[in-house]
Every structure is written in C-alpha cells, then in structure tokens.
Coordinates of N, CA, C and O in Angstrom, one line a residue:
M1 N -45.1 48.0 1.8 CA -43.7 47.7 1.8 C -43.4 47.1 0.4 O -44.1 46.2 -0.1
T2 N -42.3 47.6 -0.2 CA -42.0 47.1 -1.5 C -41.3 45.7 -1.4 O -40.8 45.4 -0.4
L3 N -41.3 45.0 -2.6 CA -40.6 43.7 -2.6 C -39.1 43.9 -2.3 O -38.5 43.1 -1.6
R4 N -38.5 45.0 -2.8 CA -37.1 45.2 -2.6 C -36.8 45.4 -1.1 O -35.8 44.9 -0.6
T5 N -37.6 46.2 -0.4 CA -37.5 46.5 1.0 C -37.6 45.2 1.8 O -36.9 44.9 2.7
T6 N -38.6 44.4 1.4 CA -38.9 43.2 2.1 C -37.7 42.2 1.9 O -37.2 41.6 2.9
C7 N -37.2 42.1 0.7 CA -36.0 41.3 0.5 C -34.8 41.7 1.2 O -34.0 40.9 1.8
A8 N -34.6 43.1 1.3 CA -33.4 43.6 2.0 C -33.5 43.3 3.5 O -32.6 42.9 4.1
A9 N -34.7 43.5 4.0 CA -34.9 43.3 5.5 C -34.7 41.8 5.8 O -34.1 41.4 6.7
L10 N -35.3 40.9 4.9 CA -35.1 39.5 5.1 C -33.7 39.1 5.0 O -33.2 38.3 5.8
G11 N -33.0 39.6 4.0 CA -31.5 39.3 3.8 C -30.7 39.7 5.1 O -29.9 39.0 5.5
A12 N -31.0 40.9 5.6 CA -30.3 41.3 6.8 C -30.6 40.5 8.0 O -29.7 40.1 8.8
F13 N -31.9 40.1 8.1 CA -32.3 39.2 9.2 C -31.6 37.8 9.1 O -31.1 37.3 10.1
V14 N -31.5 37.3 7.9 CA -30.9 36.0 7.7 C -29.4 36.1 8.0 O -28.8 35.2 8.7
L15 N -28.7 37.2 7.6 CA -27.3 37.4 7.9 C -27.1 37.5 9.4 O -26.2 36.8 10.0
A16 N -27.9 38.2 10.1 CA -27.8 38.4 11.6 C -28.0 37.1 12.3 O -27.3 36.7 13.2
A17 N -29.1 36.3 11.8 CA -29.4 35.0 12.4 C -28.3 34.0 12.2 O -27.9 33.3 13.1
T18 N -27.7 34.0 11.0 CA -26.6 33.1 10.7 C -25.4 33.5 11.6 O -24.7 32.6 12.1
L19 N -25.1 34.7 11.7 CA -24.0 35.2 12.6 C -24.2 34.7 14.0 O -23.3 34.2 14.6
A20 N -25.4 34.9 14.5 CA -25.7 34.5 15.8 C -25.6 32.9 16.0 O -25.0 32.5 17.0
A21 N -26.1 32.2 15.1 CA -26.0 30.7 15.1 C -24.5 30.3 15.1 O -24.1 29.4 15.9
C22 N -23.7 30.9 14.2 CA -22.3 30.5 14.2 C -21.6 30.9 15.5 O -20.8 30.1 16.0
S23 N -22.0 32.0 16.0 CA -21.4 32.5 17.3 C -21.7 31.5 18.4 O -20.8 31.1 19.2
Q24 N -22.9 31.1 18.5 CA -23.3 30.1 19.6 C -22.6 28.8 19.4 O -22.2 28.2 20.3
A25 N -22.5 28.3 18.1 CA -21.9 27.0 17.9 C -20.4 27.1 18.3 O -19.9 26.2 18.9
E26 N -19.7 28.2 17.9 CA -18.3 28.3 18.2 C -18.1 28.4 19.7 O -17.2 27.9 20.3
D27 N -19.0 29.2 20.4 CA -18.8 29.4 21.8 C -19.0 28.0 22.5 O -18.3 27.7 23.5
A28 N -20.0 27.3 22.1 CA -20.3 26.0 22.7 C -19.2 25.0 22.5 O -18.8 24.3 23.4
E29 N -18.6 25.1 21.3 CA -17.5 24.2 20.9 C -16.3 24.5 21.9 O -15.6 23.6 22.3
R30 N -16.0 25.8 22.2 CA -14.9 26.1 23.1 C -15.3 25.9 24.5 O -14.4 26.0 25.4
G31 N -16.5 25.6 24.8 CA -16.9 25.4 26.2 C -17.1 26.7 27.0 O -17.0 26.7 28.2
D32 N -17.2 27.8 26.2 CA -17.3 29.1 26.9 C -18.8 29.3 27.3 O -19.5 30.0 26.6
A33 N -19.2 28.8 28.4 CA -20.5 28.9 28.8 C -21.1 30.3 29.0 O -22.2 30.6 28.7
A34 N -20.2 31.2 29.5 CA -20.7 32.6 29.7 C -21.1 33.2 28.5 O -22.1 33.9 28.4
S35 N -20.3 33.2 27.4 CA -20.7 33.9 26.2 C -21.7 33.1 25.4 O -22.4 33.7 24.7
A36 N -21.8 31.8 25.6 CA -22.8 31.0 24.9 C -24.2 31.3 25.4 O -25.2 31.2 24.7
S37 N -24.2 31.6 26.7 CA -25.5 31.8 27.3 C -26.2 33.2 26.9 O -27.4 33.3 26.9
A38 N -25.3 34.2 26.6 CA -25.9 35.5 26.3 C -25.0 36.2 25.3 O -24.5 37.3 25.6
P39 N -24.8 35.7 24.1 CA -24.0 36.5 23.1 C -24.7 37.8 22.7 O -25.9 37.8 22.5
A40 N -23.9 38.8 22.6 CA -24.4 40.1 22.3 C -25.1 40.2 20.9 O -26.1 40.8 20.7
V41 N -24.6 39.4 20.0 CA -25.1 39.5 18.6 C -26.4 38.8 18.4 O -27.2 39.2 17.7
S42 N -26.6 37.7 19.2 CA -27.8 36.9 18.9 C -29.1 37.5 19.4 O -30.2 37.1 19.0
S43 N -29.1 38.5 20.3 CA -30.3 39.0 20.9 C -31.1 39.9 19.9 O -32.3 40.0 20.0
A44 N -30.4 40.5 19.0 CA -31.0 41.5 18.2 C -32.0 41.0 17.1 O -33.0 41.6 16.9
P45 N -31.7 39.9 16.5 CA -32.7 39.4 15.4 C -34.1 39.3 15.9 O -35.0 39.5 15.1
V46 N -34.3 38.8 17.1 CA -35.7 38.6 17.6 C -36.4 40.0 17.7 O -37.5 40.1 17.2
A47 N -35.8 41.0 18.2 CA -36.4 42.3 18.3 C -36.7 42.9 16.9 O -37.7 43.5 16.6
T48 N -35.7 42.7 16.0 CA -35.9 43.2 14.6 C -37.0 42.5 13.9 O -37.8 43.1 13.2
A49 N -37.2 41.2 14.1 CA -38.3 40.4 13.5 C -39.6 40.9 14.0 O -40.6 41.1 13.3
A50 N -39.7 41.2 15.3 CA -40.9 41.7 15.9 C -41.3 43.0 15.3 O -42.5 43.3 15.0
A51 N -40.3 43.9 15.2 CA -40.6 45.2 14.6 C -41.0 45.1 13.2 O -41.9 45.9 12.7
A52 N -40.4 44.2 12.5 CA -40.7 44.0 11.0 C -42.1 43.6 10.8 O -42.7 44.0 9.8
K53 N -42.7 42.9 11.7 CA -44.1 42.5 11.6 C -45.0 43.7 11.6 O -46.1 43.7 11.0
D54 N -44.7 44.7 12.3 CA -45.5 45.9 12.5 C -45.3 46.9 11.3 O -46.0 47.8 11.1
G55 N -44.3 46.7 10.5 CA -44.1 47.5 9.3 C -42.6 47.6 9.1 O -41.8 46.9 9.6
E56 N -42.2 48.5 8.2 CA -40.8 48.7 7.8 C -40.0 49.3 9.0 O -40.5 50.0 9.8
A57 N -38.7 48.9 9.0 CA -37.8 49.6 9.9 C -37.7 51.0 9.6 O -37.9 51.4 8.4
P58 N -37.5 51.9 10.6 CA -37.4 53.3 10.3 C -36.2 53.6 9.4 O -35.2 52.8 9.3
T59 N -36.2 54.8 8.8 CA -35.0 55.2 8.0 C -33.8 55.4 9.0 O -34.0 55.8 10.1
L60 N -32.6 55.2 8.5 CA -31.5 55.4 9.4 C -31.3 56.8 9.8 O -30.8 57.1 10.9
S61 N -31.7 57.8 9.0 CA -31.6 59.2 9.4 C -32.4 59.5 10.6 O -32.1 60.5 11.3
A62 N -33.4 58.7 10.9 CA -34.3 58.9 12.1 C -33.4 58.8 13.4 O -33.8 59.3 14.4
Y63 N -32.3 58.1 13.3 CA -31.5 57.9 14.5 C -30.5 59.1 14.8 O -29.8 59.1 15.8
I64 N -30.4 60.0 13.9 CA -29.5 61.2 14.1 C -29.8 61.9 15.4 O -31.0 62.3 15.6
G65 N -28.9 62.1 16.3 CA -29.1 62.7 17.5 C -29.6 61.8 18.6 O -29.8 62.2 19.8
K66 N -29.8 60.5 18.3 CA -30.3 59.6 19.3 C -29.2 58.6 19.7 O -28.2 58.4 19.0
H67 N -29.3 58.2 21.0 CA -28.4 57.1 21.5 C -28.8 55.8 20.8 O -30.0 55.6 20.5
P68 N -27.8 55.0 20.4 CA -28.1 53.8 19.6 C -29.0 52.8 20.3 O -29.6 51.9 19.7
T69 N -29.2 52.9 21.6 CA -30.1 52.0 22.4 C -31.5 52.5 22.4 O -32.4 51.8 22.9
E70 N -31.7 53.7 22.0 CA -33.0 54.3 22.0 C -33.9 53.8 20.8 O -33.5 54.1 19.6
P71 N -34.9 53.1 21.0 CA -35.7 52.5 19.9 C -36.5 53.5 19.2 O -37.0 54.5 19.8
I72 N -36.6 53.4 17.9 CA -37.5 54.1 17.0 C -38.3 53.1 16.3 O -37.8 52.2 15.7
Q73 N -39.6 53.2 16.5 CA -40.6 52.2 15.9 C -40.2 50.8 16.5 O -40.4 49.9 15.8
G74 N -39.8 50.8 17.7 CA -39.5 49.5 18.3 C -38.1 48.9 17.9 O -37.8 47.8 18.3
V75 N -37.3 49.6 17.2 CA -36.0 49.1 16.7 C -34.9 50.0 17.1 O -34.9 51.2 16.8
T76 N -33.9 49.5 17.8 CA -32.7 50.3 18.1 C -31.8 50.4 16.9 O -31.9 49.6 16.0
F77 N -30.8 51.3 17.0 CA -29.9 51.4 15.9 C -29.2 50.1 15.6 O -29.0 49.7 14.4
F78 N -28.7 49.4 16.6 CA -28.0 48.2 16.4 C -28.9 47.0 16.0 O -28.4 46.0 15.4
Q79 N -30.2 47.1 16.2 CA -31.1 46.1 15.8 C -31.6 46.3 14.3 O -32.1 45.4 13.7
H80 N -31.3 47.5 13.8 CA -31.8 47.9 12.5 C -31.2 46.9 11.4 O -30.0 46.7 11.4
P81 N -32.0 46.4 10.6 CA -31.5 45.4 9.6 C -30.3 45.9 8.7 O -29.4 45.2 8.5
A82 N -30.4 47.2 8.3 CA -29.3 47.8 7.5 C -28.0 47.9 8.3 O -27.0 47.8 7.7
V83 N -28.1 48.3 9.6 CA -26.9 48.4 10.4 C -26.3 47.1 10.6 O -25.1 46.9 10.5
R84 N -27.1 46.1 11.0 CA -26.6 44.7 11.2 C -26.0 44.2 10.0 O -24.9 43.6 10.0
A85 N -26.6 44.4 8.8 CA -26.0 43.9 7.6 C -24.7 44.6 7.3 O -23.8 44.0 6.8
A86 N -24.7 45.9 7.5 CA -23.5 46.7 7.3 C -22.3 46.2 8.1 O -21.2 46.1 7.6
I87 N -22.5 45.9 9.4 CA -21.5 45.4 10.3 C -21.0 44.1 9.8 O -19.8 43.9 9.7
V88 N -21.9 43.2 9.4 CA -21.5 41.9 8.9 C -20.7 42.0 7.6 O -19.7 41.4 7.4
A89 N -21.3 42.8 6.7 CA -20.7 43.0 5.3 C -19.3 43.7 5.3 O -18.6 43.6 4.4
S90 N -19.0 44.4 6.4 CA -17.8 45.2 6.5 C -16.6 44.3 6.3 O -15.5 44.7 5.9
G91 N -16.7 43.0 6.8 CA -15.6 42.1 6.8 C -14.8 42.1 8.1 O -13.9 41.3 8.3
A92 N -15.2 42.9 9.1 CA -14.6 42.8 10.4 C -15.0 41.4 11.0 O -16.1 40.9 10.8
D93 N -14.0 40.8 11.7 CA -14.2 39.5 12.2 C -15.3 39.5 13.3 O -15.6 40.5 13.8
R94 N -15.7 38.3 13.6 CA -16.9 38.1 14.5 C -16.6 38.7 15.9 O -17.4 39.3 16.5
D95 N -15.3 38.6 16.4 CA -15.0 39.2 17.7 C -15.1 40.7 17.7 O -15.5 41.3 18.7
I96 N -14.7 41.3 16.6 CA -14.9 42.8 16.5 C -16.3 43.2 16.4 O -16.8 44.1 17.1
Q97 N -17.1 42.4 15.7 CA -18.6 42.7 15.6 C -19.2 42.6 17.0 O -20.0 43.4 17.4
K98 N -18.8 41.6 17.8 CA -19.3 41.4 19.1 C -18.9 42.6 20.0 O -19.6 43.1 20.8
A99 N -17.6 43.0 19.8 CA -17.1 44.2 20.6 C -17.9 45.4 20.4 O -18.1 46.2 21.3
I100 N -18.3 45.7 19.1 CA -19.0 46.9 18.8 C -20.4 46.9 19.5 O -20.8 47.9 19.9
V101 N -21.1 45.8 19.5 CA -22.4 45.8 20.1 C -22.4 45.4 21.6 O -23.5 45.2 22.2
F102 N -21.2 45.3 22.2 CA -21.1 45.0 23.6 C -21.9 46.0 24.5 O -21.7 47.2 24.3
D103 N -22.7 45.5 25.4 CA -23.6 46.4 26.2 C -22.9 47.3 27.1 O -23.4 48.4 27.4
D104 N -21.6 47.0 27.5 CA -20.9 47.9 28.5 C -20.1 49.0 27.8 O -19.3 49.7 28.5
N105 N -20.1 49.1 26.5 CA -19.4 50.2 25.8 C -19.9 51.5 26.2 O -21.1 51.7 26.6
V106 N -19.0 52.5 26.1 CA -19.5 53.9 26.2 C -19.7 54.3 24.8 O -18.8 54.2 24.0
V107 N -20.9 54.8 24.5 CA -21.3 55.1 23.1 C -21.9 56.4 23.0 O -22.7 56.8 23.9
G108 N -21.6 57.2 22.0 CA -22.2 58.5 21.8 C -23.5 58.4 21.1 O -24.1 57.3 21.0
V109 N -24.0 59.5 20.6 CA -25.2 59.5 19.8 C -24.8 59.4 18.3 O -23.7 59.6 17.9
V110 N -25.8 59.0 17.5 CA -25.6 58.9 16.1 C -25.5 60.3 15.5 O -26.4 61.1 15.8
T111 N -24.5 60.7 14.8 CA -24.3 62.0 14.2 C -24.3 61.9 12.7 O -24.1 60.9 12.2
E112 N -24.5 63.1 12.1 CA -24.4 63.2 10.6 C -23.2 64.0 10.3 O -23.0 65.1 10.9
T113 N -22.3 63.6 9.4 CA -21.2 64.4 9.0 C -20.9 64.1 7.5 O -20.8 63.0 7.1
R114 N -21.0 65.2 6.8 CA -20.7 65.2 5.3 C -21.5 64.1 4.6 O -21.0 63.4 3.8
G115 N -22.8 64.0 4.9 CA -23.6 63.1 4.2 C -23.5 61.6 4.7 O -24.0 60.7 4.0
R116 N -22.9 61.4 5.8 CA -22.8 60.1 6.4 C -23.2 60.1 7.8 O -23.2 61.1 8.5
L117 N -23.6 58.9 8.3 CA -23.9 58.7 9.7 C -22.6 58.2 10.4 O -21.9 57.4 9.8
L118 N -22.4 58.7 11.6 CA -21.2 58.3 12.4 C -21.6 57.9 13.8 O -22.4 58.6 14.4
L119 N -21.2 56.8 14.2 CA -21.4 56.3 15.6 C -20.0 55.9 16.1 O -19.3 55.1 15.5
H120 N -19.7 56.4 17.3 CA -18.4 56.0 17.9 C -18.6 55.4 19.3 O -19.5 55.9 20.0
G121 N -17.8 54.5 19.7 CA -17.9 54.0 21.0 C -16.5 53.4 21.5 O -15.6 53.3 20.7
Y122 N -16.4 53.1 22.8 CA -15.2 52.6 23.3 C -15.5 51.7 24.5 O -16.5 51.9 25.2
D123 N -14.5 50.8 24.8 CA -14.6 50.0 25.9 C -14.0 50.7 27.1 O -12.8 51.0 27.1
P124 N -14.7 51.0 28.2 CA -14.2 51.8 29.3 C -13.1 51.1 30.1 O -12.3 51.7 30.7
A125 N -13.1 49.7 29.9 CA -12.0 49.0 30.7 C -10.6 49.3 30.2 O -9.7 49.2 30.9
G126 N -10.5 49.8 28.9 CA -9.2 50.1 28.4 C -9.0 51.6 28.3 O -8.1 52.1 27.6
A127 N -9.8 52.4 29.1 CA -9.7 53.8 29.1 C -9.8 54.5 27.8 O -9.2 55.5 27.5
G128 N -10.5 53.8 26.9 CA -10.7 54.4 25.5 C -9.8 54.0 24.5 O -9.9 54.3 23.3
S129 N -8.7 53.2 24.9 CA -7.7 52.8 23.8 C -8.4 51.8 22.9 O -8.1 51.8 21.7
T130 N -9.3 50.9 23.3 CA -10.0 50.1 22.4 C -11.3 50.8 22.0 O -12.2 51.1 22.9
N131 N -11.3 51.3 20.8 CA -12.4 52.1 20.3 C -12.8 51.7 18.9 O -12.1 51.0 18.2
W132 N -14.0 52.1 18.5 CA -14.6 51.7 17.2 C -15.5 52.8 16.7 O -15.9 53.7 17.4
A133 N -15.8 52.7 15.4 CA -16.7 53.6 14.8 C -17.4 52.9 13.6 O -16.8 52.0 13.0
I134 N -18.6 53.3 13.4 CA -19.4 52.9 12.2 C -19.6 54.1 11.4 O -20.1 55.1 11.9
L135 N -19.3 54.1 10.1 CA -19.5 55.2 9.2 C -20.3 54.7 8.0 O -19.9 53.8 7.3
M136 N -21.5 55.2 7.8 CA -22.3 54.7 6.8 C -23.2 55.8 6.1 O -23.5 56.8 6.7
I137 N -23.5 55.5 4.8 CA -24.4 56.4 4.1 C -25.8 56.2 4.7 O -26.2 55.0 5.0
P138 N -26.6 57.2 4.8 CA -28.0 57.1 5.4 C -28.9 56.1 4.8 O -29.8 55.6 5.5
D139 N -28.7 55.7 3.5 CA -29.5 54.6 3.0 C -29.0 53.2 3.3 O -29.6 52.2 2.9
G140 N -27.8 53.1 3.9 CA -27.3 51.9 4.3 C -26.5 51.1 3.2 O -26.0 50.1 3.5
S141 N -26.4 51.7 2.0 CA -25.8 51.0 0.9 C -24.3 50.9 1.0 O -23.7 50.0 0.4
K142 N -23.7 51.8 1.7 CA -22.2 51.8 1.9 C -21.9 52.0 3.3 O -22.4 53.0 3.9
A143 N -21.0 51.2 3.9 CA -20.7 51.4 5.3 C -19.3 50.8 5.5 O -18.8 50.0 4.8
A144 N -18.7 51.4 6.5 CA -17.3 51.0 6.9 C -17.3 50.9 8.5 O -18.0 51.6 9.2
V145 N -16.4 50.0 9.0 CA -16.3 49.8 10.4 C -14.8 50.0 10.7 O -13.9 49.5 10.1
C146 N -14.6 50.9 11.7 CA -13.2 51.1 12.2 C -13.1 50.4 13.6 O -14.0 50.5 14.4
Y147 N -11.9 49.9 13.8 CA -11.7 49.2 15.1 C -10.2 49.4 15.5 O -9.3 49.1 14.7
S148 N -9.9 49.8 16.7 CA -8.6 50.0 17.2 C -8.4 49.5 18.6 O -9.3 49.7 19.5
T149 N -7.3 48.8 18.9 CA -7.0 48.4 20.3 C -5.9 49.3 20.9 O -5.3 49.0 21.9
G150 N -5.7 50.4 20.2 CA -4.6 51.4 20.6 C -3.7 51.8 19.5 O -3.6 51.0 18.5
I151 N -3.1 52.9 19.6 CA -2.3 53.4 18.6 C -0.8 53.4 19.1 O -0.5 53.9 20.1
E152 N 0.1 52.8 18.3 CA 1.5 52.7 18.6 C 2.3 53.1 17.3 O 2.6 52.2 16.5
G153 N 2.7 54.3 17.2 CA 3.5 54.8 16.1 C 2.9 54.2 14.8 O 1.7 54.3 14.5
Y154 N 3.7 53.6 14.0 CA 3.3 53.0 12.7 C 3.2 51.5 12.9 O 3.3 50.7 11.9
E155 N 3.1 51.0 14.1 CA 3.1 49.5 14.3 C 1.6 49.0 14.6 O 1.3 48.0 14.1
K156 N 0.8 49.8 15.3 CA -0.5 49.4 15.6 C -1.4 50.6 15.4 O -1.1 51.7 16.0
G157 N -2.5 50.5 14.6 CA -3.4 51.6 14.4 C -4.9 51.2 14.4 O -5.2 50.2 14.9
A158 N -5.7 52.1 13.8 CA -7.1 51.8 13.6 C -7.4 51.2 12.3 O -7.1 51.8 11.2
D159 N -7.9 50.0 12.3 CA -8.2 49.3 11.0 C -9.6 49.6 10.5 O -10.5 49.6 11.3
W160 N -9.7 49.9 9.2 CA -10.9 50.2 8.6 C -11.3 49.0 7.7 O -10.6 48.6 6.8
Y161 N -12.5 48.5 8.0 CA -13.1 47.3 7.2 C -14.2 47.9 6.3 O -15.0 48.6 6.7
F162 N -14.1 47.4 5.0 CA -15.1 47.9 4.0 C -15.3 46.8 3.0 O -14.3 46.2 2.5
E163 N -16.5 46.5 2.6 CA -16.9 45.6 1.6 C -16.2 44.2 1.7 O -15.6 43.7 0.8
G164 N -16.2 43.7 3.0 CA -15.7 42.4 3.2 C -14.2 42.2 3.5 O -13.7 41.1 3.5
D165 N -13.4 43.3 3.6 CA -12.0 43.2 3.7 C -11.4 44.4 4.5 O -12.1 45.4 4.7
L166 N -10.2 44.2 5.0 CA -9.5 45.3 5.6 C -9.1 46.3 4.5 O -8.3 46.0 3.6
A167 N -9.6 47.5 4.5 CA -9.4 48.5 3.5 C -8.1 49.3 3.7 O -7.3 49.5 2.8
F168 N -7.8 49.7 4.9 CA -6.6 50.5 5.2 C -6.5 50.6 6.7 O -7.4 50.3 7.5
T169 N -5.4 51.1 7.2 CA -5.1 51.4 8.6 C -4.7 52.8 8.7 O -3.8 53.3 8.0
L170 N -5.3 53.5 9.7 CA -4.8 54.9 10.0 C -4.2 54.9 11.4 O -4.7 54.1 12.3
Y171 N -3.3 55.7 11.7 CA -2.6 55.7 13.0 C -3.1 56.8 13.9 O -2.4 57.6 14.5
T172 N -4.4 56.9 13.9 CA -5.2 57.8 14.8 C -6.4 57.0 15.3 O -6.8 56.0 14.6
P173 N -6.9 57.3 16.5 CA -8.1 56.6 16.9 C -9.2 56.7 15.9 O -9.3 57.6 15.1
C174 N -10.2 55.8 16.1 CA -11.4 55.8 15.2 C -12.1 57.2 15.5 O -12.1 57.7 16.6
P175 N -12.7 57.8 14.4 CA -13.3 59.1 14.6 C -14.5 59.1 15.5 O -15.3 58.2 15.5
A176 N -14.6 60.2 16.3 CA -15.7 60.3 17.3 C -16.5 61.5 16.9 O -17.7 61.6 17.4
E177 N -16.0 62.4 16.1 CA -16.8 63.6 15.8 C -16.3 64.2 14.5 O -15.3 63.8 13.9
E178 N -17.0 65.2 14.0 CA -16.7 65.9 12.7 C -15.3 66.2 12.5 O -14.7 66.0 11.5
G179 N -14.6 66.8 13.5 CA -13.2 67.2 13.5 C -12.3 66.1 13.2 O -11.2 66.3 12.7
D180 N -12.7 64.9 13.5 CA -11.8 63.7 13.3 C -11.9 63.1 11.9 O -11.2 62.2 11.6
M181 N -12.7 63.7 11.1 CA -13.0 63.2 9.8 C -12.2 63.7 8.6 O -12.3 63.3 7.5
E182 N -11.3 64.6 8.9 CA -10.5 65.3 7.9 C -9.7 64.3 7.0 O -9.7 64.5 5.8
T183 N -9.1 63.3 7.6 CA -8.3 62.4 6.8 C -9.1 61.5 5.9 O -8.6 60.9 5.0
L184 N -10.4 61.4 6.2 CA -11.3 60.5 5.5 C -12.0 61.1 4.3 O -12.6 60.4 3.5
S185 N -11.9 62.5 4.2 CA -12.6 63.2 3.1 C -14.1 62.8 3.1 O -14.7 62.9 4.1
N186 N -14.6 62.3 2.0 CA -16.0 61.8 2.0 C -16.1 60.3 1.9 O -17.2 59.8 1.4
W187 N -15.1 59.6 2.2 CA -15.2 58.1 2.2 C -16.2 57.6 3.2 O -16.3 58.2 4.3
P188 N -17.0 56.6 3.0 CA -17.0 55.7 1.9 C -17.9 56.1 0.7 O -18.1 55.2 -0.2
I189 N -18.4 57.3 0.7 CA -19.1 57.8 -0.5 C -18.1 57.9 -1.7 O -18.4 57.4 -2.8
G190 N -17.0 58.5 -1.4 CA -15.9 58.7 -2.4 C -14.9 57.6 -2.3 O -15.0 56.6 -1.6
P191 N -13.7 57.9 -3.0 CA -12.6 56.9 -3.0 C -12.0 56.7 -1.6 O -12.1 57.6 -0.7
I192 N -11.3 55.6 -1.4 CA -10.5 55.4 -0.2 C -9.5 56.5 -0.1 O -8.8 56.8 -1.1
P193 N -9.3 57.0 1.1 CA -8.4 58.1 1.3 C -6.9 57.7 1.1 O -6.6 56.5 1.3
G194 N -6.1 58.6 0.6 CA -4.7 58.3 0.5 C -4.1 58.4 -0.8 O -4.6 58.6 -1.9

C-alpha cells in the first residue's frame, strides 16, 4: 500500500467518523432517541476500518454491475472510503447524506456510463418522488450527488451538489440510467452543463 493510498483511506475514514460523531451529537441534542441509537452513517466506518486492516479497499470499478450492499473484499460500495469521502465532499447536507445511505431505499446496481460510475436510488415511501444519484469518476477524484424530493415545474427540481456546494438544479428526476444522462454530457469530468 502506498503512502498516498494510506493517507487517502485514513482521510476518508476520519471524515466518515467525524460525520458520524456530529450526527450522534446532534441527534442526542434533539432528544431523537431512535436515530441516535442507529444512525445510518455511523455504522460504515467500523466495517471500512476492518477491511482496511486486511489490505487496500477494492477499486471502485469492481462494483460495476453489483448491488451497493454486496461486499467486495469485505467492503460494500457505501462503506468504501472513496465513496464516503465523495458523499461528504459533495456539500450535500447531513440529512441528504443520511437519506442516500438509508437501508430501506430501493437501489439499483452500480453502472458505468461515459467513463463515470452511476448509482441511483429512491425512497419507496414517496413512490419514487424522493430520489437520488451518485455520479463519480472511477478513481473517486471527482463526484457529484443529486437529490430531489419531487419535480414541480421550475419551482422544485433535482439539486446537484459538487465540490462542497450546490452546483445547479435540473427539473428532471436524478438520473437512473444511461438514457437519463443526455443533459449532463460528461460532467463531472467536463464542465458543468448549461
């Protein structure tokens, strides 16, 4: 394992652990016992740390065609340090991050489209109106998160978070497959669409 890989994995682990600690502190402060007892975000760092002891996390390309809960080398897609770091670095707020890794989501398999990995999911309680997507380069260096609670004309759309901020809003659901990617061109590899 190279020093750079070790540092990257450690940095991702620290970000995920910090997010989990903040989440627990905020939940406890609000007296929300249900979410404080089992926050979705806090369970992943333990599994990631255990897998890291055995060696490097797998490449992200290894997850193509796999369900994100299917472990590769003991690490699921959501537990992968690069994925966790990408979700945090996107700038999506903590509630959106928790919604993405929510266990009861309906989630597809990780696909590859135009040199990027795409994962789409939705909350079945809202019949798919609340949906999300993660779009990232296979080396994990660039990633974006889409989140939508429904589309209403030009009033409410799908927000795209990238590099710590809201990058833009599209008035279509978050992409679920290759055909949904036309408006994005090759972003986030290339420039922001529009």
